[in-house]
Amino acid sequence: GAKKKAACPGLGLFYTILSAFLFSVASLFLKKIEDVHSVEVSAFRCVFQMAFVLPGLIYYKTGFLGPKGKRIFLFFRGFLGSTAMVLLYYAYQVMPLADATVITFTSPVFTSLLAWIFLKEKYSLWDLLFTLFAVTGVILIARPPFLFGSHVTGIEGSYSDHLKGTIAAIASTLSAASTIVILRKVGKSVHYFLSIWYYAVIGLIGCVIALFVLNEWRLPHCGRDRVFLILIGLLGLGGQVFLTKALQIEKAGPVSIMRTMDVVFAFILQVLFLNHLPTWWTVGGALCVVASSSGTAIRKWRHSVKKAKEREI
């Protein structure tokens, strides 16, 4: 249905840009952190999420487990969502910031594909074309040697790390897309705060277990890294809040399109603060992925507007 009109025209899109900026800066701080495993950073992020959501659960009296028939979906939402976060943070640490960010923007395309498989939603030839565009973009960023030769330029560190980061980013994107499909399945029967609560609690438990298994738990040696950890938690939380507010007062289509500003911010921050110029392969991959995600968002937006008009008639 139609969203509530914003008091100020364009306020929802401004919230979206602000959310993109906060997420991008949090990613930059993650690149700047030294000697802290991505799983530990994810654990700190989960703690901040829990601290924010707990008062909301108490205020809205939602309980901590949710409706009986929905708990299994909430569990998988929490597991897949937190897995996506850990994998994305790992990708940020081992590959260029812009490359990892671009790959995550294939999520809308894979969401459409998974929704077609599991929810029997319509999947047209346009959706297939956008999927091929997204895959092309990922290939241009990954640059596998069997297509681009053995000497790959413009990457951070070794190619093996770049490849691991690419695989982690793709797995993160698939996990995030699966999360959205689960949320569609649950619908509005579960409060938004309860969904985030499962995400944070299951994520924290999983991260703590993984840290003990990997023997990677350690407090940062440097005071600067501790500040970065706190800022990552606060900025990630702020980005999520502003994105939620944007979706409350603006249609999902324009918000999805404006979220591509994440890619723009990632390129700018990478050049200014990490002294890493993106290659033309990365730029080409970014254009393919942005065109793909924007096309998917526009199609879904037009479809929702058409259905709204049909209901009015």
PDB file of C-alpha atoms in Angstrom:
ATOM      1  CA  GLY A   1       0.000   0.000   0.000  1.00  0.00           C
ATOM      2  CA  ALA A   2       0.913   3.673  -0.095  1.00  0.00           C
ATOM      3  CA  LYS A   3       3.401   4.813   2.484  1.00  0.00           C
ATOM      4  CA  LYS A   4       2.677   7.615   4.928  1.00  0.00           C
ATOM      5  CA  LYS A   5       3.498  11.008   3.404  1.00  0.00           C
ATOM      6  CA  ALA A   6       6.705  12.552   4.673  1.00  0.00           C
ATOM      7  CA  ALA A   7       6.429  15.940   6.392  1.00  0.00           C
ATOM      8  CA  CYS A   8       9.306  17.124   4.205  1.00  0.00           C
ATOM      9  CA  PRO A   9       9.466  16.045   0.518  1.00  0.00           C
ATOM     10  CA  GLY A  10      12.486  13.850  -0.085  1.00  0.00           C
ATOM     11  CA  LEU A  11      13.076  13.201   3.621  1.00  0.00           C
ATOM     12  CA  GLY A  12      12.937   9.429   3.112  1.00  0.00           C
ATOM     13  CA  LEU A  13      15.575   9.606   0.374  1.00  0.00           C
ATOM     14  CA  PHE A  14      17.742  11.820   2.586  1.00  0.00           C
ATOM     15  CA  TYR A  15      17.494   9.181   5.337  1.00  0.00           C
ATOM     16  CA  THR A  16      18.553   6.560   2.781  1.00  0.00           C
ATOM     17  CA  ILE A  17      21.646   8.549   1.749  1.00  0.00           C
ATOM     18  CA  LEU A  18      22.516   9.142   5.413  1.00  0.00           C
ATOM     19  CA  SER A  19      22.118   5.419   6.096  1.00  0.00           C
ATOM     20  CA  ALA A  20      24.399   4.578   3.149  1.00  0.00           C
ATOM     21  CA  PHE A  21      27.013   7.028   4.418  1.00  0.00           C
ATOM     22  CA  LEU A  22      26.965   5.583   7.953  1.00  0.00           C
ATOM     23  CA  PHE A  23      27.287   2.006   6.662  1.00  0.00           C
ATOM     24  CA  SER A  24      30.182   3.046   4.408  1.00  0.00           C
ATOM     25  CA  VAL A  25      32.062   4.821   7.203  1.00  0.00           C
ATOM     26  CA  ALA A  26      31.573   1.769   9.444  1.00  0.00           C
ATOM     27  CA  SER A  27      33.120  -0.351   6.667  1.00  0.00           C
ATOM     28  CA  LEU A  28      36.048   2.068   6.441  1.00  0.00           C
ATOM     29  CA  PHE A  29      36.702   1.769  10.193  1.00  0.00           C
ATOM     30  CA  LEU A  30      36.593  -2.008   9.810  1.00  0.00           C
ATOM     31  CA  LYS A  31      39.368  -1.770   7.203  1.00  0.00           C
ATOM     32  CA  LYS A  32      41.384   0.400   9.593  1.00  0.00           C
ATOM     33  CA  ILE A  33      41.183  -2.052  12.502  1.00  0.00           C
ATOM     34  CA  GLU A  34      44.312  -4.147  13.015  1.00  0.00           C
ATOM     35  CA  ASP A  35      44.608  -7.529  14.702  1.00  0.00           C
ATOM     36  CA  VAL A  36      40.882  -8.070  15.362  1.00  0.00           C
ATOM     37  CA  HIS A  37      39.096 -10.974  13.665  1.00  0.00           C
ATOM     38  CA  SER A  38      35.929 -10.229  11.697  1.00  0.00           C
ATOM     39  CA  VAL A  39      33.985 -12.622  13.956  1.00  0.00           C
ATOM     40  CA  GLU A  40      34.933 -10.563  17.023  1.00  0.00           C
ATOM     41  CA  VAL A  41      33.842  -7.345  15.296  1.00  0.00           C
ATOM     42  CA  SER A  42      30.522  -9.035  14.499  1.00  0.00           C
ATOM     43  CA  ALA A  43      30.127 -10.024  18.173  1.00  0.00           C
ATOM     44  CA  PHE A  44      30.527  -6.387  19.237  1.00  0.00           C
ATOM     45  CA  ARG A  45      27.969  -5.349  16.608  1.00  0.00           C
ATOM     46  CA  CYS A  46      25.486  -7.913  18.013  1.00  0.00           C
ATOM     47  CA  VAL A  47      25.958  -6.549  21.549  1.00  0.00           C
ATOM     48  CA  PHE A  48      25.031  -3.053  20.326  1.00  0.00           C
ATOM     49  CA  GLN A  49      21.984  -4.443  18.515  1.00  0.00           C
ATOM     50  CA  MET A  50      20.797  -6.216  21.678  1.00  0.00           C
ATOM     51  CA  ALA A  51      21.256  -3.108  23.815  1.00  0.00           C
ATOM     52  CA  PHE A  52      19.156  -1.118  21.362  1.00  0.00           C
ATOM     53  CA  VAL A  53      16.380  -3.668  20.830  1.00  0.00           C
ATOM     54  CA  LEU A  54      15.870  -4.835  24.445  1.00  0.00           C
ATOM     55  CA  PRO A  55      14.042  -1.653  25.614  1.00  0.00           C
ATOM     56  CA  GLY A  56      11.821  -1.862  22.514  1.00  0.00           C
ATOM     57  CA  LEU A  57      10.836  -5.468  23.271  1.00  0.00           C
ATOM     58  CA  ILE A  58       9.913  -4.492  26.806  1.00  0.00           C
ATOM     59  CA  TYR A  59       7.985  -1.394  25.683  1.00  0.00           C
ATOM     60  CA  TYR A  60       5.971  -3.193  22.985  1.00  0.00           C
ATOM     61  CA  LYS A  61       5.520  -6.327  25.165  1.00  0.00           C
ATOM     62  CA  THR A  62       6.407  -8.646  22.284  1.00  0.00           C
ATOM     63  CA  GLY A  63       8.113 -11.276  24.455  1.00  0.00           C
ATOM     64  CA  PHE A  64      11.500 -12.752  23.607  1.00  0.00           C
ATOM     65  CA  LEU A  65      10.553 -15.867  21.629  1.00  0.00           C
ATOM     66  CA  GLY A  66       7.732 -14.773  19.320  1.00  0.00           C
ATOM     67  CA  PRO A  67       4.684 -16.749  18.126  1.00  0.00           C
ATOM     68  CA  LYS A  68       5.132 -20.538  18.291  1.00  0.00           C
ATOM     69  CA  GLY A  69       4.526 -21.107  14.600  1.00  0.00           C
ATOM     70  CA  LYS A  70       7.066 -18.454  13.607  1.00  0.00           C
ATOM     71  CA  ARG A  71      10.012 -19.346  15.869  1.00  0.00           C
ATOM     72  CA  ILE A  72      11.703 -21.644  13.375  1.00  0.00           C
ATOM     73  CA  PHE A  73      11.586 -18.881  10.750  1.00  0.00           C
ATOM     74  CA  LEU A  74      12.940 -16.379  13.268  1.00  0.00           C
ATOM     75  CA  PHE A  75      15.756 -18.761  14.154  1.00  0.00           C
ATOM     76  CA  PHE A  76      16.835 -19.121  10.509  1.00  0.00           C
ATOM     77  CA  ARG A  77      16.425 -15.371  10.015  1.00  0.00           C
ATOM     78  CA  GLY A  78      18.818 -14.810  12.918  1.00  0.00           C
ATOM     79  CA  PHE A  79      21.266 -17.495  11.813  1.00  0.00           C
ATOM     80  CA  LEU A  80      21.406 -16.446   8.157  1.00  0.00           C
ATOM     81  CA  GLY A  81      21.430 -12.719   8.972  1.00  0.00           C
ATOM     82  CA  SER A  82      24.323 -13.007  11.414  1.00  0.00           C
ATOM     83  CA  THR A  83      26.190 -15.327   9.018  1.00  0.00           C
ATOM     84  CA  ALA A  84      25.822 -12.698   6.294  1.00  0.00           C
ATOM     85  CA  MET A  85      27.281 -10.070   8.637  1.00  0.00           C
ATOM     86  CA  VAL A  86      30.330 -12.179   9.611  1.00  0.00           C
ATOM     87  CA  LEU A  87      31.090 -13.108   5.996  1.00  0.00           C
ATOM     88  CA  LEU A  88      30.718  -9.508   4.838  1.00  0.00           C
ATOM     89  CA  TYR A  89      33.063  -8.227   7.548  1.00  0.00           C
ATOM     90  CA  TYR A  90      35.605 -10.861   6.527  1.00  0.00           C
ATOM     91  CA  ALA A  91      35.304  -9.767   2.890  1.00  0.00           C
ATOM     92  CA  TYR A  92      35.862  -6.137   3.892  1.00  0.00           C
ATOM     93  CA  GLN A  93      39.056  -7.100   5.703  1.00  0.00           C
ATOM     94  CA  VAL A  94      40.717  -9.104   2.888  1.00  0.00           C
ATOM     95  CA  MET A  95      39.636  -7.313  -0.313  1.00  0.00           C
ATOM     96  CA  PRO A  96      39.182  -3.715  -1.530  1.00  0.00           C
ATOM     97  CA  LEU A  97      36.291  -1.893   0.148  1.00  0.00           C
ATOM     98  CA  ALA A  98      34.582  -0.954  -3.131  1.00  0.00           C
ATOM     99  CA  ASP A  99      34.810  -4.513  -4.508  1.00  0.00           C
ATOM    100  CA  ALA A 100      33.132  -6.068  -1.457  1.00  0.00           C
ATOM    101  CA  THR A 101      30.450  -3.346  -1.375  1.00  0.00           C
ATOM    102  CA  VAL A 102      29.593  -3.820  -5.054  1.00  0.00           C
ATOM    103  CA  ILE A 103      29.175  -7.589  -4.659  1.00  0.00           C
ATOM    104  CA  THR A 104      26.709  -7.093  -1.794  1.00  0.00           C
ATOM    105  CA  PHE A 105      24.482  -5.104  -4.155  1.00  0.00           C
ATOM    106  CA  THR A 106      23.645  -8.250  -6.085  1.00  0.00           C
ATOM    107  CA  SER A 107      21.336  -9.103  -3.159  1.00  0.00           C
ATOM    108  CA  PRO A 108      18.056  -7.833  -4.782  1.00  0.00           C
ATOM    109  CA  VAL A 109      18.726  -9.996  -7.839  1.00  0.00           C
ATOM    110  CA  PHE A 110      19.324 -13.150  -5.794  1.00  0.00           C
ATOM    111  CA  THR A 111      16.323 -12.283  -3.614  1.00  0.00           C
ATOM    112  CA  SER A 112      14.091 -12.373  -6.710  1.00  0.00           C
ATOM    113  CA  LEU A 113      15.571 -15.731  -7.718  1.00  0.00           C
ATOM    114  CA  LEU A 114      15.101 -17.288  -4.256  1.00  0.00           C
ATOM    115  CA  ALA A 115      11.586 -15.838  -3.943  1.00  0.00           C
ATOM    116  CA  TRP A 116      10.729 -17.515  -7.260  1.00  0.00           C
ATOM    117  CA  ILE A 117      12.089 -20.857  -6.003  1.00  0.00           C
ATOM    118  CA  PHE A 118      10.664 -20.878  -2.460  1.00  0.00           C
ATOM    119  CA  LEU A 119       7.712 -18.448  -2.501  1.00  0.00           C
ATOM    120  CA  LYS A 120       6.553 -19.107  -6.088  1.00  0.00           C
ATOM    121  CA  GLU A 121       6.803 -15.390  -6.920  1.00  0.00           C
ATOM    122  CA  LYS A 122       6.888 -14.355 -10.576  1.00  0.00           C
ATOM    123  CA  TYR A 123      10.321 -14.497 -12.271  1.00  0.00           C
ATOM    124  CA  SER A 124      10.383 -12.923 -15.716  1.00  0.00           C
ATOM    125  CA  LEU A 125      12.926 -12.726 -18.531  1.00  0.00           C
ATOM    126  CA  TRP A 126      13.824  -9.249 -17.243  1.00  0.00           C
ATOM    127  CA  ASP A 127      14.738 -10.782 -13.881  1.00  0.00           C
ATOM    128  CA  LEU A 128      16.911 -13.349 -15.672  1.00  0.00           C
ATOM    129  CA  LEU A 129      18.640 -10.534 -17.601  1.00  0.00           C
ATOM    130  CA  PHE A 130      19.323  -8.615 -14.372  1.00  0.00           C
ATOM    131  CA  THR A 131      20.710 -11.799 -12.801  1.00  0.00           C
ATOM    132  CA  LEU A 132      23.124 -12.228 -15.726  1.00  0.00           C
ATOM    133  CA  PHE A 133      24.185  -8.587 -15.365  1.00  0.00           C
ATOM    134  CA  ALA A 134      24.893  -9.150 -11.664  1.00  0.00           C
ATOM    135  CA  VAL A 135      26.908 -12.317 -12.327  1.00  0.00           C
ATOM    136  CA  THR A 136      28.916 -10.460 -14.997  1.00  0.00           C
ATOM    137  CA  GLY A 137      29.683  -7.709 -12.508  1.00  0.00           C
ATOM    138  CA  VAL A 138      30.909 -10.211  -9.927  1.00  0.00           C
ATOM    139  CA  ILE A 139      33.128 -11.912 -12.527  1.00  0.00           C
ATOM    140  CA  LEU A 140      34.689  -8.558 -13.472  1.00  0.00           C
ATOM    141  CA  ILE A 141      35.494  -7.925  -9.807  1.00  0.00           C
ATOM    142  CA  ALA A 142      36.728 -11.457  -9.002  1.00  0.00           C
ATOM    143  CA  ARG A 143      38.726 -11.690 -12.265  1.00  0.00           C
ATOM    144  CA  PRO A 144      39.342 -15.470 -12.201  1.00  0.00           C
ATOM    145  CA  PRO A 145      42.751 -16.379 -13.722  1.00  0.00           C
ATOM    146  CA  PHE A 146      41.270 -18.806 -16.243  1.00  0.00           C
ATOM    147  CA  LEU A 147      39.530 -15.806 -17.868  1.00  0.00           C
ATOM    148  CA  PHE A 148      41.870 -12.899 -17.065  1.00  0.00           C
ATOM    149  CA  GLY A 149      45.270 -14.593 -16.961  1.00  0.00           C
ATOM    150  CA  SER A 150      47.573 -15.340 -14.042  1.00  0.00           C
ATOM    151  CA  HIS A 151      48.676 -11.730 -13.416  1.00  0.00           C
ATOM    152  CA  VAL A 152      45.712  -9.971 -11.788  1.00  0.00           C
ATOM    153  CA  THR A 153      46.266  -6.299 -10.890  1.00  0.00           C
ATOM    154  CA  GLY A 154      44.468  -3.878  -8.581  1.00  0.00           C
ATOM    155  CA  ILE A 155      43.876  -6.258  -5.663  1.00  0.00           C
ATOM    156  CA  GLU A 156      44.908  -6.081  -2.015  1.00  0.00           C
ATOM    157  CA  GLY A 157      47.459  -8.657  -0.913  1.00  0.00           C
ATOM    158  CA  SER A 158      47.498 -12.032  -2.635  1.00  0.00           C
ATOM    159  CA  TYR A 159      44.990 -13.237  -5.191  1.00  0.00           C
ATOM    160  CA  SER A 160      44.053 -16.154  -2.906  1.00  0.00           C
ATOM    161  CA  ASP A 161      42.871 -13.656  -0.260  1.00  0.00           C
ATOM    162  CA  HIS A 162      41.005 -11.709  -2.947  1.00  0.00           C
ATOM    163  CA  LEU A 163      39.297 -14.910  -4.068  1.00  0.00           C
ATOM    164  CA  LYS A 164      38.412 -15.868  -0.473  1.00  0.00           C
ATOM    165  CA  GLY A 165      36.956 -12.393   0.050  1.00  0.00           C
ATOM    166  CA  THR A 166      34.926 -12.664  -3.151  1.00  0.00           C
ATOM    167  CA  ILE A 167      33.510 -16.058  -2.129  1.00  0.00           C
ATOM    168  CA  ALA A 168      32.707 -14.689   1.353  1.00  0.00           C
ATOM    169  CA  ALA A 169      30.961 -11.632  -0.148  1.00  0.00           C
ATOM    170  CA  ILE A 170      28.886 -13.813  -2.491  1.00  0.00           C
ATOM    171  CA  ALA A 171      27.956 -16.175   0.372  1.00  0.00           C
ATOM    172  CA  SER A 172      27.059 -13.129   2.485  1.00  0.00           C
ATOM    173  CA  THR A 173      24.826 -11.827  -0.307  1.00  0.00           C
ATOM    174  CA  LEU A 174      23.041 -15.181  -0.654  1.00  0.00           C
ATOM    175  CA  SER A 175      22.530 -15.357   3.117  1.00  0.00           C
ATOM    176  CA  ALA A 176      21.137 -11.809   3.150  1.00  0.00           C
ATOM    177  CA  ALA A 177      18.819 -12.625   0.232  1.00  0.00           C
ATOM    178  CA  SER A 178      17.609 -15.751   2.078  1.00  0.00           C
ATOM    179  CA  THR A 179      16.925 -13.594   5.135  1.00  0.00           C
ATOM    180  CA  ILE A 180      14.708 -11.264   3.103  1.00  0.00           C
ATOM    181  CA  VAL A 181      12.789 -14.227   1.684  1.00  0.00           C
ATOM    182  CA  ILE A 182      12.209 -15.523   5.229  1.00  0.00           C
ATOM    183  CA  LEU A 183      11.007 -12.082   6.354  1.00  0.00           C
ATOM    184  CA  ARG A 184       8.576 -12.034   3.428  1.00  0.00           C
ATOM    185  CA  LYS A 185       7.327 -15.466   4.493  1.00  0.00           C
ATOM    186  CA  VAL A 186       6.806 -14.282   8.077  1.00  0.00           C
ATOM    187  CA  GLY A 187       5.173 -11.037   6.942  1.00  0.00           C
ATOM    188  CA  LYS A 188       3.822  -8.589   9.502  1.00  0.00           C
ATOM    189  CA  SER A 189       2.898 -11.275  12.030  1.00  0.00           C
ATOM    190  CA  VAL A 190       6.192 -10.708  13.896  1.00  0.00           C
ATOM    191  CA  HIS A 191       7.323  -7.336  15.257  1.00  0.00           C
ATOM    192  CA  TYR A 192      10.397  -5.802  13.616  1.00  0.00           C
ATOM    193  CA  PHE A 193      12.200  -5.547  16.974  1.00  0.00           C
ATOM    194  CA  LEU A 194      11.745  -9.270  17.580  1.00  0.00           C
ATOM    195  CA  SER A 195      13.331 -10.041  14.226  1.00  0.00           C
ATOM    196  CA  ILE A 196      16.400  -7.941  15.095  1.00  0.00           C
ATOM    197  CA  TRP A 197      16.516  -9.546  18.565  1.00  0.00           C
ATOM    198  CA  TYR A 198      16.877 -13.048  17.064  1.00  0.00           C
ATOM    199  CA  TYR A 199      19.509 -11.695  14.679  1.00  0.00           C
ATOM    200  CA  ALA A 200      21.555 -10.220  17.539  1.00  0.00           C
ATOM    201  CA  VAL A 201      21.192 -13.072  20.067  1.00  0.00           C
ATOM    202  CA  ILE A 202      21.876 -15.925  17.645  1.00  0.00           C
ATOM    203  CA  GLY A 203      24.672 -13.908  16.062  1.00  0.00           C
ATOM    204  CA  LEU A 204      26.323 -13.256  19.429  1.00  0.00           C
ATOM    205  CA  ILE A 205      26.085 -16.918  20.505  1.00  0.00           C
ATOM    206  CA  GLY A 206      27.471 -18.082  17.160  1.00  0.00           C
ATOM    207  CA  CYS A 207      30.302 -15.536  17.224  1.00  0.00           C
ATOM    208  CA  VAL A 208      31.337 -16.444  20.786  1.00  0.00           C
ATOM    209  CA  ILE A 209      31.417 -20.174  19.922  1.00  0.00           C
ATOM    210  CA  ALA A 210      33.396 -19.462  16.727  1.00  0.00           C
ATOM    211  CA  LEU A 211      35.897 -17.273  18.608  1.00  0.00           C
ATOM    212  CA  PHE A 212      36.595 -20.018  21.146  1.00  0.00           C
ATOM    213  CA  VAL A 213      36.975 -22.619  18.386  1.00  0.00           C
ATOM    214  CA  LEU A 214      39.294 -20.363  16.369  1.00  0.00           C
ATOM    215  CA  ASN A 215      41.047 -19.125  19.534  1.00  0.00           C
ATOM    216  CA  GLU A 216      40.805 -15.598  18.154  1.00  0.00           C
ATOM    217  CA  TRP A 217      39.252 -13.749  21.110  1.00  0.00           C
ATOM    218  CA  ARG A 218      41.404 -10.825  22.191  1.00  0.00           C
ATOM    219  CA  LEU A 219      40.918  -7.229  23.219  1.00  0.00           C
ATOM    220  CA  PRO A 220      42.523  -4.818  20.745  1.00  0.00           C
ATOM    221  CA  HIS A 221      46.021  -3.793  21.827  1.00  0.00           C
ATOM    222  CA  CYS A 222      45.567  -0.253  20.557  1.00  0.00           C
ATOM    223  CA  GLY A 223      43.140   2.256  22.064  1.00  0.00           C
ATOM    224  CA  ARG A 224      42.317   3.449  18.554  1.00  0.00           C
ATOM    225  CA  ASP A 225      41.045  -0.008  17.568  1.00  0.00           C
ATOM    226  CA  ARG A 226      38.785  -0.087  20.625  1.00  0.00           C
ATOM    227  CA  VAL A 227      37.291   3.245  19.578  1.00  0.00           C
ATOM    228  CA  PHE A 228      36.810   1.878  16.051  1.00  0.00           C
ATOM    229  CA  LEU A 229      34.946  -1.164  17.434  1.00  0.00           C
ATOM    230  CA  ILE A 230      32.537   1.090  19.344  1.00  0.00           C
ATOM    231  CA  LEU A 231      32.056   3.354  16.330  1.00  0.00           C
ATOM    232  CA  ILE A 232      31.360   0.368  14.046  1.00  0.00           C
ATOM    233  CA  GLY A 233      28.603  -0.735  16.421  1.00  0.00           C
ATOM    234  CA  LEU A 234      27.098   2.761  16.684  1.00  0.00           C
ATOM    235  CA  LEU A 235      27.342   3.546  12.960  1.00  0.00           C
ATOM    236  CA  GLY A 236      25.913   0.157  11.956  1.00  0.00           C
ATOM    237  CA  LEU A 237      23.011   0.699  14.336  1.00  0.00           C
ATOM    238  CA  GLY A 238      22.474   4.258  13.104  1.00  0.00           C
ATOM    239  CA  GLY A 239      22.514   3.106   9.484  1.00  0.00           C
ATOM    240  CA  GLN A 240      19.877   0.475  10.210  1.00  0.00           C
ATOM    241  CA  VAL A 241      17.662   2.966  12.084  1.00  0.00           C
ATOM    242  CA  PHE A 242      17.763   5.547   9.273  1.00  0.00           C
ATOM    243  CA  LEU A 243      17.126   2.884   6.630  1.00  0.00           C
ATOM    244  CA  THR A 244      14.088   1.681   8.594  1.00  0.00           C
ATOM    245  CA  LYS A 245      12.794   5.256   8.939  1.00  0.00           C
ATOM    246  CA  ALA A 246      13.291   5.783   5.204  1.00  0.00           C
ATOM    247  CA  LEU A 247      11.189   2.709   4.386  1.00  0.00           C
ATOM    248  CA  GLN A 248       8.451   3.957   6.734  1.00  0.00           C
ATOM    249  CA  ILE A 249       7.919   7.234   4.845  1.00  0.00           C
ATOM    250  CA  GLU A 250       9.055   6.403   1.309  1.00  0.00           C
ATOM    251  CA  LYS A 251       8.263   3.664  -1.225  1.00  0.00           C
ATOM    252  CA  ALA A 252      10.671   0.730  -1.330  1.00  0.00           C
ATOM    253  CA  GLY A 253      11.585   1.291  -5.009  1.00  0.00           C
ATOM    254  CA  PRO A 254      13.175   4.751  -4.670  1.00  0.00           C
ATOM    255  CA  VAL A 255      14.875   3.675  -1.429  1.00  0.00           C
ATOM    256  CA  SER A 256      16.417   0.626  -3.137  1.00  0.00           C
ATOM    257  CA  ILE A 257      17.691   2.773  -5.993  1.00  0.00           C
ATOM    258  CA  MET A 258      19.093   5.443  -3.665  1.00  0.00           C
ATOM    259  CA  ARG A 259      20.870   2.763  -1.631  1.00  0.00           C
ATOM    260  CA  THR A 260      23.296   2.404  -4.533  1.00  0.00           C
ATOM    261  CA  MET A 261      24.932   5.490  -2.988  1.00  0.00           C
ATOM    262  CA  ASP A 262      26.694   2.890  -0.808  1.00  0.00           C
ATOM    263  CA  VAL A 263      28.805   2.045  -3.843  1.00  0.00           C
ATOM    264  CA  VAL A 264      29.610   5.713  -4.536  1.00  0.00           C
ATOM    265  CA  PHE A 265      30.640   6.323  -0.913  1.00  0.00           C
ATOM    266  CA  ALA A 266      32.743   3.135  -0.907  1.00  0.00           C
ATOM    267  CA  PHE A 267      34.696   4.285  -3.977  1.00  0.00           C
ATOM    268  CA  ILE A 268      35.233   7.775  -2.511  1.00  0.00           C
ATOM    269  CA  LEU A 269      36.344   6.534   0.920  1.00  0.00           C
ATOM    270  CA  GLN A 270      38.626   3.914  -0.611  1.00  0.00           C
ATOM    271  CA  VAL A 271      40.443   6.559  -2.680  1.00  0.00           C
ATOM    272  CA  LEU A 272      40.606   9.241   0.035  1.00  0.00           C
ATOM    273  CA  PHE A 273      41.489   7.187   3.116  1.00  0.00           C
ATOM    274  CA  LEU A 274      42.882   3.862   1.870  1.00  0.00           C
ATOM    275  CA  ASN A 275      44.913   5.218  -1.079  1.00  0.00           C
ATOM    276  CA  HIS A 276      43.617   2.426  -3.302  1.00  0.00           C
ATOM    277  CA  LEU A 277      42.501   3.433  -6.789  1.00  0.00           C
ATOM    278  CA  PRO A 278      39.850   1.081  -8.230  1.00  0.00           C
ATOM    279  CA  THR A 279      40.670  -0.591 -11.531  1.00  0.00           C
ATOM    280  CA  TRP A 280      38.549  -0.213 -14.633  1.00  0.00           C
ATOM    281  CA  TRP A 281      37.471  -3.838 -14.125  1.00  0.00           C
ATOM    282  CA  THR A 282      36.007  -2.873 -10.751  1.00  0.00           C
ATOM    283  CA  VAL A 283      34.286   0.179 -12.227  1.00  0.00           C
ATOM    284  CA  GLY A 284      32.818  -1.958 -15.010  1.00  0.00           C
ATOM    285  CA  GLY A 285      31.656  -4.565 -12.500  1.00  0.00           C
ATOM    286  CA  ALA A 286      30.122  -1.834 -10.343  1.00  0.00           C
ATOM    287  CA  LEU A 287      28.168  -0.430 -13.298  1.00  0.00           C
ATOM    288  CA  CYS A 288      26.834  -3.909 -14.145  1.00  0.00           C
ATOM    289  CA  VAL A 289      25.752  -4.602 -10.561  1.00  0.00           C
ATOM    290  CA  VAL A 290      24.221  -1.139  -9.994  1.00  0.00           C
ATOM    291  CA  ALA A 291      22.301  -1.396 -13.286  1.00  0.00           C
ATOM    292  CA  SER A 292      21.099  -4.849 -12.258  1.00  0.00           C
ATOM    293  CA  SER A 293      19.965  -3.912  -8.732  1.00  0.00           C
ATOM    294  CA  SER A 294      18.404  -0.620  -9.920  1.00  0.00           C
ATOM    295  CA  GLY A 295      16.542  -2.404 -12.709  1.00  0.00           C
ATOM    296  CA  THR A 296      15.207  -4.982 -10.260  1.00  0.00           C
ATOM    297  CA  ALA A 297      14.093  -2.233  -7.851  1.00  0.00           C
ATOM    298  CA  ILE A 298      12.386  -0.197 -10.603  1.00  0.00           C
ATOM    299  CA  ARG A 299      10.506  -3.242 -11.904  1.00  0.00           C
ATOM    300  CA  LYS A 300       9.242  -4.164  -8.438  1.00  0.00           C
ATOM    301  CA  TRP A 301       8.324  -0.532  -7.749  1.00  0.00           C
ATOM    302  CA  ARG A 302       6.291  -0.266 -10.976  1.00  0.00           C
ATOM    303  CA  HIS A 303       4.633  -3.612 -10.234  1.00  0.00           C
ATOM    304  CA  SER A 304       3.603  -2.465  -6.719  1.00  0.00           C
ATOM    305  CA  VAL A 305       2.266   0.860  -8.080  1.00  0.00           C
ATOM    306  CA  LYS A 306       0.259  -1.021 -10.721  1.00  0.00           C
ATOM    307  CA  LYS A 307      -1.239  -3.363  -8.100  1.00  0.00           C
ATOM    308  CA  ALA A 308      -2.118  -0.382  -5.883  1.00  0.00           C
ATOM    309  CA  LYS A 309      -3.967   1.285  -8.776  1.00  0.00           C
ATOM    310  CA  GLU A 310      -5.836  -1.955  -9.538  1.00  0.00           C
ATOM    311  CA  ARG A 311      -6.994  -2.148  -5.906  1.00  0.00           C
ATOM    312  CA  GLU A 312      -8.235   1.442  -6.077  1.00  0.00           C
ATOM    313  CA  ILE A 313     -10.261   0.640  -9.198  1.00  0.00           C
TER     314      ILE A 313
END
